[in-house]
CSV table of C-alpha atoms and ligand atoms in Angstrom, one decimal:
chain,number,residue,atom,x,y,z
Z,21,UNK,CA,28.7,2.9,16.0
Z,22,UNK,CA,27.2,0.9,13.5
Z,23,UNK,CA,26.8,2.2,9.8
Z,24,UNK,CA,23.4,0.3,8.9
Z,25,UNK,CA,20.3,-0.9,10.8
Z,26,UNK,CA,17.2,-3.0,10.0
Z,27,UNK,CA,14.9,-2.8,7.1
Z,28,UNK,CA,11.7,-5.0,6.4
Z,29,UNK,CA,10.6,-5.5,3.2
Z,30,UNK,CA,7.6,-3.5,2.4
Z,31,UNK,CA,6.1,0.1,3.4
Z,32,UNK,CA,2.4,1.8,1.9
Z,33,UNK,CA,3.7,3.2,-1.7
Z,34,UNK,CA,2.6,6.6,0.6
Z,35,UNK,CA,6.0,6.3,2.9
Z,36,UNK,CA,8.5,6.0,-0.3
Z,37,UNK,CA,10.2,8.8,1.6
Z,38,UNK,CA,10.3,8.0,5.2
Z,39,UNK,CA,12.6,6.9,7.2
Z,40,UNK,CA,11.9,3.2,7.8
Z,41,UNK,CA,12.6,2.0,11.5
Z,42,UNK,CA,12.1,-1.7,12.0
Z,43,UNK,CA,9.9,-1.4,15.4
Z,44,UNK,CA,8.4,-4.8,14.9
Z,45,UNK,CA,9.6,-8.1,12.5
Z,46,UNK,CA,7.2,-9.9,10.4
Z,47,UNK,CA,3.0,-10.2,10.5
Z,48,UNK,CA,1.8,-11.0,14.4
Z,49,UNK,CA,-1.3,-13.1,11.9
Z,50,UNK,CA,0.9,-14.2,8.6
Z,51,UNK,CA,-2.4,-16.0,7.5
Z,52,UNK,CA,-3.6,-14.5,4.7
Z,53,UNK,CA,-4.5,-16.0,1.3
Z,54,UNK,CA,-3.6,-13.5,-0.6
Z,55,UNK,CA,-0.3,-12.0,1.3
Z,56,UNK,CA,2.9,-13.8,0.4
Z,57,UNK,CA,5.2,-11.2,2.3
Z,58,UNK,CA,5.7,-12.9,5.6
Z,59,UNK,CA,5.1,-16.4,4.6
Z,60,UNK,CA,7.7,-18.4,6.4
Z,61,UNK,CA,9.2,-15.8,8.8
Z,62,UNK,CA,8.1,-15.8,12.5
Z,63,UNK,CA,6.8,-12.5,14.0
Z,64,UNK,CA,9.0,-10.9,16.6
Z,65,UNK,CA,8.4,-8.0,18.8
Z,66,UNK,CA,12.2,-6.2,19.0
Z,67,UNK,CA,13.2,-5.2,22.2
Z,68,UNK,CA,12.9,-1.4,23.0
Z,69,UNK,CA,17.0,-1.1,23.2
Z,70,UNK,CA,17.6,-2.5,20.0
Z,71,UNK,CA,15.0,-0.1,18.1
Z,72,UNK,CA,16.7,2.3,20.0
Z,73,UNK,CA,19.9,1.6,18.3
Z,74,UNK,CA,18.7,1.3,15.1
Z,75,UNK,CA,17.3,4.9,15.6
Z,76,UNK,CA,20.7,6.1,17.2
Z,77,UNK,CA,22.5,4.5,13.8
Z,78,UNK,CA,20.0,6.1,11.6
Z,79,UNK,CA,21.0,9.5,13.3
Z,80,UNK,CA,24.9,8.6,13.1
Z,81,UNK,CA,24.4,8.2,9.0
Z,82,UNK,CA,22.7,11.4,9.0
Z,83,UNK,CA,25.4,13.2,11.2
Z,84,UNK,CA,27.9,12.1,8.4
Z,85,UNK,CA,25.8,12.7,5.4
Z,86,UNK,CA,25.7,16.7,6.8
Z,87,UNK,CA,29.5,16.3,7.8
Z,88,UNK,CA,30.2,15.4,4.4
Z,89,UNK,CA,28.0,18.2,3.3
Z,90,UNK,CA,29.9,20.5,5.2
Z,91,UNK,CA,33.2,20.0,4.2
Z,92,UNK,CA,32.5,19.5,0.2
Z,93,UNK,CA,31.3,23.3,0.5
Z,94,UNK,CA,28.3,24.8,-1.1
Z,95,UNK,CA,27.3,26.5,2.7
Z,96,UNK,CA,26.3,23.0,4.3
Z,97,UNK,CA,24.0,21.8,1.2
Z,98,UNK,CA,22.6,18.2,1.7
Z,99,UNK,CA,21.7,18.0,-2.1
Z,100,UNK,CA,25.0,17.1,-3.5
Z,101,UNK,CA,26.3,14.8,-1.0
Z,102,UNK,CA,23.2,13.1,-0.9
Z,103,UNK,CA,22.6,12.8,-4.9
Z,104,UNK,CA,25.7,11.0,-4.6
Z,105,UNK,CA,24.7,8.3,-1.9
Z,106,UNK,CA,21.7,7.6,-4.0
Z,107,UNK,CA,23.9,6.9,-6.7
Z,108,UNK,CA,26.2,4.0,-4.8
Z,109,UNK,CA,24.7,3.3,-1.5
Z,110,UNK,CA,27.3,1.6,0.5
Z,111,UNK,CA,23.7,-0.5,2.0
Z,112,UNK,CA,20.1,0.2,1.7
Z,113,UNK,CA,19.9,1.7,5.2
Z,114,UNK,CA,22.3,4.9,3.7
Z,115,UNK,CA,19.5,4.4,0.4
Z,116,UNK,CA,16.9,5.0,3.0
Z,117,UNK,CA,18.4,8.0,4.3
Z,118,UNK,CA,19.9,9.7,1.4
Z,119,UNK,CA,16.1,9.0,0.2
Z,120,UNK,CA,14.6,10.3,3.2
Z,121,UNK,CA,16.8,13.5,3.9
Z,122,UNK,CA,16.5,14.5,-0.2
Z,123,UNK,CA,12.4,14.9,0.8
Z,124,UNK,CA,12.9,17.0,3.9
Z,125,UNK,CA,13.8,14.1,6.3
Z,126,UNK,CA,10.3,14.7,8.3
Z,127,UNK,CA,8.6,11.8,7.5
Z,128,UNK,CA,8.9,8.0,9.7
Z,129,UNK,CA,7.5,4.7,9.2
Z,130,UNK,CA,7.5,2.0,12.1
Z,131,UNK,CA,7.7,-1.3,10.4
Z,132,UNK,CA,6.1,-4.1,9.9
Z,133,UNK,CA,2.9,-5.4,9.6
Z,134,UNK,CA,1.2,-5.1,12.8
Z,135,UNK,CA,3.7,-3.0,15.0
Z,136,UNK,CA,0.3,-1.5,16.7
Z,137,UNK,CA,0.6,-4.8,18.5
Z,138,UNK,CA,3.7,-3.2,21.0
Z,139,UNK,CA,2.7,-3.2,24.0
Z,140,UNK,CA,1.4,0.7,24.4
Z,141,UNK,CA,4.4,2.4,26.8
Z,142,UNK,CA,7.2,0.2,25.0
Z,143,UNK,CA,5.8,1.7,21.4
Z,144,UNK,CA,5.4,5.5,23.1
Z,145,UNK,CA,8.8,5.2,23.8
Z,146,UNK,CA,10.0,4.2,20.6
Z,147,UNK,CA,7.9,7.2,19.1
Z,148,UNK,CA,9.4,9.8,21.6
Z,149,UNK,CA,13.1,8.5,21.6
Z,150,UNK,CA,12.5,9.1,17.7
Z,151,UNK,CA,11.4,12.1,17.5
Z,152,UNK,CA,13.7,13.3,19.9
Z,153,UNK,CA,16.8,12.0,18.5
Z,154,UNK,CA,15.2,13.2,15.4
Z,155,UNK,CA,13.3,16.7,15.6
Z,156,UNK,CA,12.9,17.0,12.1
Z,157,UNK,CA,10.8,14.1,12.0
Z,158,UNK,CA,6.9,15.6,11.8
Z,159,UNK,CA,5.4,12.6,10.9
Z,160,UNK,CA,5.3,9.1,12.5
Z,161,UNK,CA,2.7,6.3,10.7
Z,162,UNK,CA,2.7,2.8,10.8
Z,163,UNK,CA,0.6,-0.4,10.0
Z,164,UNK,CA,-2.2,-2.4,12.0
Z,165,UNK,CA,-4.8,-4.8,11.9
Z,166,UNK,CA,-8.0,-3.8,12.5
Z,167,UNK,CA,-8.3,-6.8,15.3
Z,168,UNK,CA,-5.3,-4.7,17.1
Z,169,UNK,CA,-6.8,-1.7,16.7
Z,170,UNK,CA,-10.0,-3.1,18.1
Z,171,UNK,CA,-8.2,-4.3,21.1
Z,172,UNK,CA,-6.5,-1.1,22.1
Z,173,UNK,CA,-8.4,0.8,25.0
Z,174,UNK,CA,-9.4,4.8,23.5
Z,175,UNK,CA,-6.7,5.9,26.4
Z,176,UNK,CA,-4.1,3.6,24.5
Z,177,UNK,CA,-4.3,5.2,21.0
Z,178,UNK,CA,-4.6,8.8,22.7
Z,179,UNK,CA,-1.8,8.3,24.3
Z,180,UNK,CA,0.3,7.2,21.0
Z,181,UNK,CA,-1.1,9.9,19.0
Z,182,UNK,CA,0.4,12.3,21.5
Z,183,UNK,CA,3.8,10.7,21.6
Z,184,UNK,CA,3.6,11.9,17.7
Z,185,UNK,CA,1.6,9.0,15.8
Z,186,UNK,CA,0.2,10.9,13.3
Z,187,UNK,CA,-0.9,8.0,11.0
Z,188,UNK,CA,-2.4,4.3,10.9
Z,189,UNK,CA,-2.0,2.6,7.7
Z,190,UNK,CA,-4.8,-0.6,7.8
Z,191,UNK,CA,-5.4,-3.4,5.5
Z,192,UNK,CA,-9.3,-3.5,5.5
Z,193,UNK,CA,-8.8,-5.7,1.9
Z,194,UNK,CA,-12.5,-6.3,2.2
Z,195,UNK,CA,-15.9,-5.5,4.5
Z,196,UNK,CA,-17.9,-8.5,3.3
Z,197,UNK,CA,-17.6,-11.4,6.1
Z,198,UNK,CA,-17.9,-14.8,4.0
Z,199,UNK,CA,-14.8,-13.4,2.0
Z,200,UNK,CA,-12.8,-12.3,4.6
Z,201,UNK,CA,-13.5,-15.5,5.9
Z,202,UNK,CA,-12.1,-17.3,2.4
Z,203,UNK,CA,-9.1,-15.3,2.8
Z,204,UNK,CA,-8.3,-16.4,6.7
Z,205,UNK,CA,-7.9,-12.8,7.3
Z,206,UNK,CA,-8.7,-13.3,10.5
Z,207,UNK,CA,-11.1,-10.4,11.1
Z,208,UNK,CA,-14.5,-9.7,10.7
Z,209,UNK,CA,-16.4,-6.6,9.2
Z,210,UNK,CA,-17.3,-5.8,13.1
Z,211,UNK,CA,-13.8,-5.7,14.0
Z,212,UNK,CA,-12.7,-3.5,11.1
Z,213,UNK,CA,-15.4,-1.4,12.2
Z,214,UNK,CA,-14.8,-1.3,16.0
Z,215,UNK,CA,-10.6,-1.0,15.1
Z,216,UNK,CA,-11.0,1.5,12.4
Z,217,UNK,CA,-13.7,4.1,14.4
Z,218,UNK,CA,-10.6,3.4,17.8
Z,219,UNK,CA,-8.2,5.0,15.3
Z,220,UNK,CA,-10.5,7.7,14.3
Z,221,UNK,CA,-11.8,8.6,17.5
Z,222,UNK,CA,-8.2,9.0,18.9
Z,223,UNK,CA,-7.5,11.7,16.8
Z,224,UNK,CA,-4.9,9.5,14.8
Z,225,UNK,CA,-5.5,9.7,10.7
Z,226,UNK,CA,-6.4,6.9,9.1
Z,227,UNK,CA,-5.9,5.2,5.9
Z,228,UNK,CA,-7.7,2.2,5.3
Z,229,UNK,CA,-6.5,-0.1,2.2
Z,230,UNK,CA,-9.1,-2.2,-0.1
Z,231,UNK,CA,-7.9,-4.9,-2.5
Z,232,UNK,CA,-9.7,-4.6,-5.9
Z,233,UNK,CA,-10.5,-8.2,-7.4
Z,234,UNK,CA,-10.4,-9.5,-4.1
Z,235,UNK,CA,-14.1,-11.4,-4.4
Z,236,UNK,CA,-13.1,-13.0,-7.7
Z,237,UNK,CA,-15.6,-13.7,-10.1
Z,238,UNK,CA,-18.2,-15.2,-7.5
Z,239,UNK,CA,-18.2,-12.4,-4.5
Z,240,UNK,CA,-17.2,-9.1,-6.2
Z,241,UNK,CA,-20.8,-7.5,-6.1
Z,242,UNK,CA,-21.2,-8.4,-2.2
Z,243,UNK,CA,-17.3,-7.3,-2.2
Z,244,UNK,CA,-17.6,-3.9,-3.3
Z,245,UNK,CA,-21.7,-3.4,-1.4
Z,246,UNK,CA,-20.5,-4.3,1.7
Z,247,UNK,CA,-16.9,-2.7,2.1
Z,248,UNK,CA,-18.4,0.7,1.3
Z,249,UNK,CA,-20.6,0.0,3.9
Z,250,UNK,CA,-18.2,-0.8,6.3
Z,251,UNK,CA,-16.2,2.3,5.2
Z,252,UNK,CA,-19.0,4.6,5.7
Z,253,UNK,CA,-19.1,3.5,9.6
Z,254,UNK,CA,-15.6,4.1,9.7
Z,255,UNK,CA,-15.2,7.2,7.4
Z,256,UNK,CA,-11.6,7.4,7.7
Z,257,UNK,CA,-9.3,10.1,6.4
Z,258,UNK,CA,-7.9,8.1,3.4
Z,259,UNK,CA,-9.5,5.0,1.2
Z,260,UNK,CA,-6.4,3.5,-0.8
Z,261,UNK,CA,-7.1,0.7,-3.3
Z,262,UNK,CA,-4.7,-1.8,-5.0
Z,263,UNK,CA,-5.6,-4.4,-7.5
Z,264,UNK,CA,-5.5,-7.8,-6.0
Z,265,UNK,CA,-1.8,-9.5,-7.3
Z,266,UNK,CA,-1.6,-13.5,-7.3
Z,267,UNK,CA,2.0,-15.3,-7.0
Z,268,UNK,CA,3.5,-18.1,-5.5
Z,269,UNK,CA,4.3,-18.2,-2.3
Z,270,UNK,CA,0.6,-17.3,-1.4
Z,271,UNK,CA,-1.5,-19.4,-0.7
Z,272,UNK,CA,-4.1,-18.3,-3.4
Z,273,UNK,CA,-2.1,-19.1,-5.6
Z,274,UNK,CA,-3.3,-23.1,-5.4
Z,275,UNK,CA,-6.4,-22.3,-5.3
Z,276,UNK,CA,-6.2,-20.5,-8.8
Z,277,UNK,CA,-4.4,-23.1,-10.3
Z,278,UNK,CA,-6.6,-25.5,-9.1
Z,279,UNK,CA,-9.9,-23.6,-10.6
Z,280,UNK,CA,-11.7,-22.9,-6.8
Z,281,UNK,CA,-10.7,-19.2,-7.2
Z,282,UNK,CA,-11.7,-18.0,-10.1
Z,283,UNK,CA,-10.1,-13.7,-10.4
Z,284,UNK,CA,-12.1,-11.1,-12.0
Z,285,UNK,CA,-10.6,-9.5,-15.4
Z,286,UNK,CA,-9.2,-6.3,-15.4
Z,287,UNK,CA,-12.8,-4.7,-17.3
Z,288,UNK,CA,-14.7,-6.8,-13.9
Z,289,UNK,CA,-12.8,-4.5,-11.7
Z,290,UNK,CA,-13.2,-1.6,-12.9
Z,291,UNK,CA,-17.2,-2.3,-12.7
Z,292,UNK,CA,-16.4,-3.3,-9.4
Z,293,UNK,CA,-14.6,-0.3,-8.4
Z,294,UNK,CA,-18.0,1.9,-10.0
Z,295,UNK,CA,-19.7,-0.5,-7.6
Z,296,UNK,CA,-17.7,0.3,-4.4
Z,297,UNK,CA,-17.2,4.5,-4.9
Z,298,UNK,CA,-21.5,4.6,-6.3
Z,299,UNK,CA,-21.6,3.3,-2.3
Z,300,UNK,CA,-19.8,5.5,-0.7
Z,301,UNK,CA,-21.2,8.0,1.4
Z,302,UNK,CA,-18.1,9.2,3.6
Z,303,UNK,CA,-15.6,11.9,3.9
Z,304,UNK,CA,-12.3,10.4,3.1
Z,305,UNK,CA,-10.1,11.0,0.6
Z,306,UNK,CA,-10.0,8.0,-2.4
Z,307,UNK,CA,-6.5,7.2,-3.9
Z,308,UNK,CA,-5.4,4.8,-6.5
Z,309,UNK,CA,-1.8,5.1,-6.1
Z,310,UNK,CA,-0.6,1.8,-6.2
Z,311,UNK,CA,1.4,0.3,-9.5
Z,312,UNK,CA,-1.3,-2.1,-10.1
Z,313,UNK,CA,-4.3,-0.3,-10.4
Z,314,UNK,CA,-5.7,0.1,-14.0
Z,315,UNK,CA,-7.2,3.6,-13.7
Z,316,UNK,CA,-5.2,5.4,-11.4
Z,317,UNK,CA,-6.5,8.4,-12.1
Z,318,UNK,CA,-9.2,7.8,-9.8
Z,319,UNK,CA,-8.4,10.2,-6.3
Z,320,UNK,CA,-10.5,12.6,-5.0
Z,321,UNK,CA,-12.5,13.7,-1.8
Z,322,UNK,CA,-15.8,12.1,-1.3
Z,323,UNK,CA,-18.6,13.1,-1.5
Z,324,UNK,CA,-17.4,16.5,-3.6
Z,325,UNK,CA,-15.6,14.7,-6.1
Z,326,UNK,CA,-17.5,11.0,-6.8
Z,327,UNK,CA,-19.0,12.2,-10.1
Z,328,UNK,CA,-15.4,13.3,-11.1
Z,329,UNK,CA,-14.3,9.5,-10.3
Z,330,UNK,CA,-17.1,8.0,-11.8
Z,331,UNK,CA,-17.0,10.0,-14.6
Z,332,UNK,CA,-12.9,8.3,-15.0
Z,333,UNK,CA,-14.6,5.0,-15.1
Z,334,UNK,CA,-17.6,5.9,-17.5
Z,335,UNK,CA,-14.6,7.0,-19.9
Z,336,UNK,CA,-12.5,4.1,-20.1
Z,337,UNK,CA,-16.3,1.9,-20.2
Z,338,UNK,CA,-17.1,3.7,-23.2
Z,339,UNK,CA,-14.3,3.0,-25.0
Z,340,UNK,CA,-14.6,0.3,-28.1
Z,341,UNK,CA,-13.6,-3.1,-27.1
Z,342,UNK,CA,-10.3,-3.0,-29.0
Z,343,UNK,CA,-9.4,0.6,-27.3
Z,344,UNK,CA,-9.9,-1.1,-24.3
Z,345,UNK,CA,-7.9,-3.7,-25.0
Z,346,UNK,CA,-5.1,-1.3,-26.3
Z,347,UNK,CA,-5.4,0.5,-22.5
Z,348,UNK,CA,-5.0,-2.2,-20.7
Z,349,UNK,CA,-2.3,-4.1,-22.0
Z,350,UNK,CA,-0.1,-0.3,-22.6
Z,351,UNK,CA,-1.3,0.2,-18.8
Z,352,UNK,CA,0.2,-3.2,-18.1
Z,353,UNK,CA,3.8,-2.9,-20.4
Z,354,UNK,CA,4.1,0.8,-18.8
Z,355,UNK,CA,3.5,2.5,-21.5
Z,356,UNK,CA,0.8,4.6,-20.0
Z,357,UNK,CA,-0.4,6.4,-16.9
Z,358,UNK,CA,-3.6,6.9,-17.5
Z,359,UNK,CA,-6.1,6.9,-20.2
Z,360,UNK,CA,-5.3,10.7,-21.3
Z,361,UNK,CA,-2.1,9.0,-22.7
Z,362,UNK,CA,-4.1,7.2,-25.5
Z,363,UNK,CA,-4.2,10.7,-27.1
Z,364,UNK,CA,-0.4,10.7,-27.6
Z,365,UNK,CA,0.0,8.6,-31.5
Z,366,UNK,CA,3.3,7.5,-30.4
Z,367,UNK,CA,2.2,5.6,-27.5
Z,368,UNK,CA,-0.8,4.2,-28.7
Z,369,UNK,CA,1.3,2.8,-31.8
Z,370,UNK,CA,4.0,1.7,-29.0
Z,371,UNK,CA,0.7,0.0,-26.8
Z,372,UNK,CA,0.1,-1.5,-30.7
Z,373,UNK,CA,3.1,-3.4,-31.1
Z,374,UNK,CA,3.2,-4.4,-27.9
Z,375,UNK,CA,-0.6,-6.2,-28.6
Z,376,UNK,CA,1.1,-7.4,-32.0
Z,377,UNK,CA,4.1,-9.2,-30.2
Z,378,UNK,CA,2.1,-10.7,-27.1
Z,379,UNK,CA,-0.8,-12.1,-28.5
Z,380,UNK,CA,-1.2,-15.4,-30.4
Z,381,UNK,CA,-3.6,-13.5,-33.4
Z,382,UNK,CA,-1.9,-10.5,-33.2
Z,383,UNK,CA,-4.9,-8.5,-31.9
Z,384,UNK,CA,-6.3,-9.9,-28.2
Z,385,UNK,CA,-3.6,-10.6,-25.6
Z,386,UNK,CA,-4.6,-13.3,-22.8
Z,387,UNK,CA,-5.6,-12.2,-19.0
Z,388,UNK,CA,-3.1,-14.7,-18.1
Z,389,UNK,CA,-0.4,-12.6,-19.6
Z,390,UNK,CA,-1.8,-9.0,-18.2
Z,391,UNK,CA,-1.5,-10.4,-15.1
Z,392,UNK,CA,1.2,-11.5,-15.2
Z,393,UNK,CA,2.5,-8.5,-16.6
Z,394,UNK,CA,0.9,-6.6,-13.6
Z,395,UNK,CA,2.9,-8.8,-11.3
Z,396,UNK,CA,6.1,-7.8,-12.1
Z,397,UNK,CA,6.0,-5.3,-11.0
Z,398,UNK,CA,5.3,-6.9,-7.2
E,521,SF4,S1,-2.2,-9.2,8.1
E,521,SF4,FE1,-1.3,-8.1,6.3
E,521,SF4,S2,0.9,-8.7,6.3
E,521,SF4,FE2,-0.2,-10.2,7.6
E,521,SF4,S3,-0.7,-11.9,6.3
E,521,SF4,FE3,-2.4,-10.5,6.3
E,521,SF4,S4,-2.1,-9.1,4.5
E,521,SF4,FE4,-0.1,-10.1,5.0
């Protein structure tokens, strides 16, 4: 038996703690302007059996991770044994376990980017060989695309969600046409409505994913208007935002350099983000989890809690310019969380210095350099 299986390379910063099981390899679309993940590696659908055996290897480093429990003592306790693998993996498929069995081993994600695109039986039966082989897992998510979504008949996703797909994780990005156009993201507002209220409808939760910034300085406005619109038709269980990154190796990144695109300041998006959640007239729950949000303080369940979100924004708007300033770039070294840190004296002299050392005049560092300190992070 083999002592590793497959990993891709990227899972919603929701599944840190799931077992990650390589259903599908690469994006099925790979076109995106903004997405440098895939670029350059073909899509592949894996064959059932060898899912199958990455499953059954996952299981086999589990088995000796309790073994191992077992004979150091302490009645069985995974704690020890596993605190230890996280320490030296022998490969990041033991990381992924030790990870996932430290947090209750119940939670799966079906990598990558599209695996919605299995055809329906040969994706049940990865879902019930898994959960079968192992019962512990509760959970089962994965990603689509909306167009994929769209596609699937209502019997399809029913059936999936009761094989034990409990989650959808989609990149909606944005719900205005002529910019999801710009971006070749090869879907329209209509089909992330028709995919998204599919997902919905089949009982499966959810979570659709907007990129803050994504419109740039020309479309933000239309941006935020129209993808609270579209999320209102879909009103899904969770609305995640991220804070669009640019690097090379995506194919936005020309267009920067070159002046066509021309990207929104950290200050634009936050007015953006007021923009977006002021439109909002849906059920789900907002998170900003994601490293490269500003404010990620901002989470809570519409429509109860908008004015609390809102009232995050109004807070960090009404600071001076120069507090602002100090925020952003201590946001952007990791020297705060959120804006509640600016109370602590130490870190605001620490988010000092750092302004000191990065800037030219000592006082105003350069959105060239908050991003890229934002990106480093990516
Ligand atoms: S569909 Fe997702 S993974 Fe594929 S290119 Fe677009 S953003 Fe990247």
């Amino acid at each position: 038996m083999t002592d590793s299986f497959q990993l891709g390379p990227i899972r919603p910063p929701s599944e840190a703690h799931s077992l990650l099981i390589r259903a599908t390899k690469n994006c099925s679309w790979n076109r995106c302007k903004f997405c440098h993940i895939y670029k350059g590696q073909r899509f592949e659908l894996r064959p059932v059996e060898e899912v199958k055996k990455d499953i059954l290897a996952a299981k086999a480093i589990q088995d000796g991770l309790k073994a191992m429990a077992w004979k150091s003592g302490y009645g069985g306790s995974l704690e020890a044994v596993v605190t230890t693998v996280l320490q030296n993996p022998p490969n990041e498929a033991y990381f992924n376990i030790a990870l996932w069995l430290y947090h209750g081993g119940t939670g799966a994600f079906l990598q990558d980017a599209n695996t919605l695109i299995m055809r329906t039986p040969d994706l049940v039966e990865v879902i019930k060989f898994l959960k079968e082989t192992l019962p512990s897992i509760t959970q089962v998510t994965s990603y689509a695309r909306s167009k994929t979504a769209a596609k699937k008949k209502p019997e399809e996703l029913k059936a999936l969600h009761e094989a034990g797909l409990s989650r959808l994780h989609i990149g909606l990005e944005s719900g205005y046409d002529p910019l999801l156009e710009y971006m070749d993201k090869g879907v329209t507002a209509a089909d992330h409505i028709k995919g998204g209220k599919n997902v919905v409808a089949s009982g499966i939760s959810l979570c659709e994913y907007v990129v803050l910034g994504l419109g740039g300085k020309k479309m933000w406005r239309e941006h935020a208007v129209e993808t609270a619109k579209v999320l209102n038709q879909i009103d899904p269980a969770f609305i995640r935002v991220r804070t669009l990154t640019v690097k090379e190796g995506m194919p936005l990144y020309q267009e920067v350099q070159n002046g066509s695109f021309v990207r929104s300041s950290d200050e634009e998006i936050v007015e953006e983000e007021k923009l977006l959640i002021e439109n909002l007239d849906c059920g789900a729950y907002f998170v900003s989890d994601h490293i490269t949000n500003l404010l990620q303080e901002i989470e809570g369940k519409l429509p109860d809690d908008k004015d609390k979100m809102l009232a995050a924004i109004s807070r960090f708007q009404s600071l001076s310019p120069e507090e602002r300033h100090n925020f952003r770039v201590g946001r952007r070294v990791g020297i705060y969380s959120e804006l509640a840190d600016m109370a602590d004296e130490q870190k605001h002299k620490l988010a000092e210095h750092a302004i000191a050392k990065l800037s030219d005049d000592g006082k105003k560092v350069s959105d060239e350099t908050i991003y890229f300190l934002m990106e480093r992070f990516i």
